[in-house]
Amino acid sequence: MASHSSGEEPWRVGILFSQTGATAIIEESQLKGTLLAIDEINAGGGINDRELVPIVYDPQSDDQRFALLAEKLLIEDGVTTIFGCYRSSSRKAVLPIVERRNGLLWYPTLYEGFEYSPNIIYTGASPNQNAVVLADYLLREYGARFYFVGSNYVYPHESNRIMRNLVQHNGGEVVGERYVDISAGRQQFKPIIHDIKRMQPDVVFSTVVGDATVHLYQEFFDAGFDPKILPIASLTTSEAEVRRMGADVAEGSLAAAPYFETVKTACNKAFVSRFKRRFGDEESTNMCLEAAYFQVQLFAKALADADQMDTDLLRSLVLGSECEAPQGTIKINESCNHTDLFTRVGRVDGTGRFQIVQESKTAVTADPYLVYYGCGCPAAFH
Ligand code: ACM
């Protein structure tokens, strides 16, 4: 339903990031990135002189609650735009609801790709912007024997399917693949660490999410592996999880992401200092928080032009739009609703910061179906 500009009325948008539960550790940071962007827009006079007002709910890291709250936002609260979701299972729970109600979900999280909805704008990395780059780096620098550990839901399974294809396609092998509950404690990682010792891989590839990440890395650290020889490499571990586990535990581990707090653009330096001023020096930014931040700016630009919360009009204005994000200049790719983003690989140093060891010079075109990489179809690998 379109709501037209009427003087003093604020613009209302829905926000769905978990403040409690298994993945609150990262979703709370996405909430902060979203709120910072909204505060800054309002401090600058709002959008066409109208304030932007967030309606914030806590889905408690529960996919069904995501679905219920999305419905509530679109029906009872009458919003058309939602910023939210981290886990792919929550995005998949919200997808049919935004499609049925013609809402627009802005999704600021890396994911497995192979999806398109006209009602979702995807601002996190697709596999060609993180998995392809990480596989290449690890095969070159560490070796060919990979061991996969993931949380037991759609993203890690799908991400590992892609990573397995990439590794095998390039002459490597997967020597183990294990999954743990979303809310796994340390105990669940003990037999996995035992198996890693037995299999002696060159790399542990983690798609564990949330609090469980801290338990995996802690068990791995306690087992005494030397990360120079056998690192954990991940697409889901960010500054948020590293801060929780501590620099000593995380040192030497690797991640691929469009953004790290250490990115050296002037825009990022200013962004990090504004973020810390608002939320405290002990807080850090991360890839999911940055996407949560810049996507609100892109939305605001489109809304200023549309001057109405009409999904079809907003989408048409958003597609092809660009902004100067902390990671560099990024663009919403009009062919697929995904975002052209930078690719980076970082290694955690002794202070818990990701030192960037490889990065693209410009944004890399989003290729959520791995078409241009030549491997959209698994058969193409063999
Ligand atoms: C994820 O579930 N997309 C991290």
Short mmCIF file of C-alpha atoms and ligand atoms in Angstrom, two decimals, residues 86-88 107 109-112 153 155 209 236, ligand 1:
data_model
loop_
_atom_site.label_atom_id
_atom_site.label_comp_id
_atom_site.label_asym_id
_atom_site.label_seq_id
_atom_site.Cartn_x
_atom_site.Cartn_y
_atom_site.Cartn_z
CA TYR A 86 20.97 -12.29 9.14
CA ARG A 87 20.52 -16.05 8.83
CA SER A 88 19.41 -17.25 5.39
CA TYR A 107 19.03 -7.79 3.44
CA THR A 109 24.18 -10.17 4.96
CA LEU A 110 26.53 -12.40 2.98
CA TYR A 111 24.63 -15.45 1.79
CA GLU A 112 24.75 -18.54 -0.44
CA TYR A 153 20.97 -24.76 8.50
CA TYR A 155 23.52 -21.22 4.54
CA VAL A 209 27.46 -18.57 13.03
CA THR A 236 30.88 -15.62 8.61
C1 ACM B 1 23.73 -16.42 6.43
O1 ACM B 1 22.96 -17.26 6.96
N1 ACM B 1 23.40 -15.87 5.27
C2 ACM B 1 24.97 -16.02 7.09
#
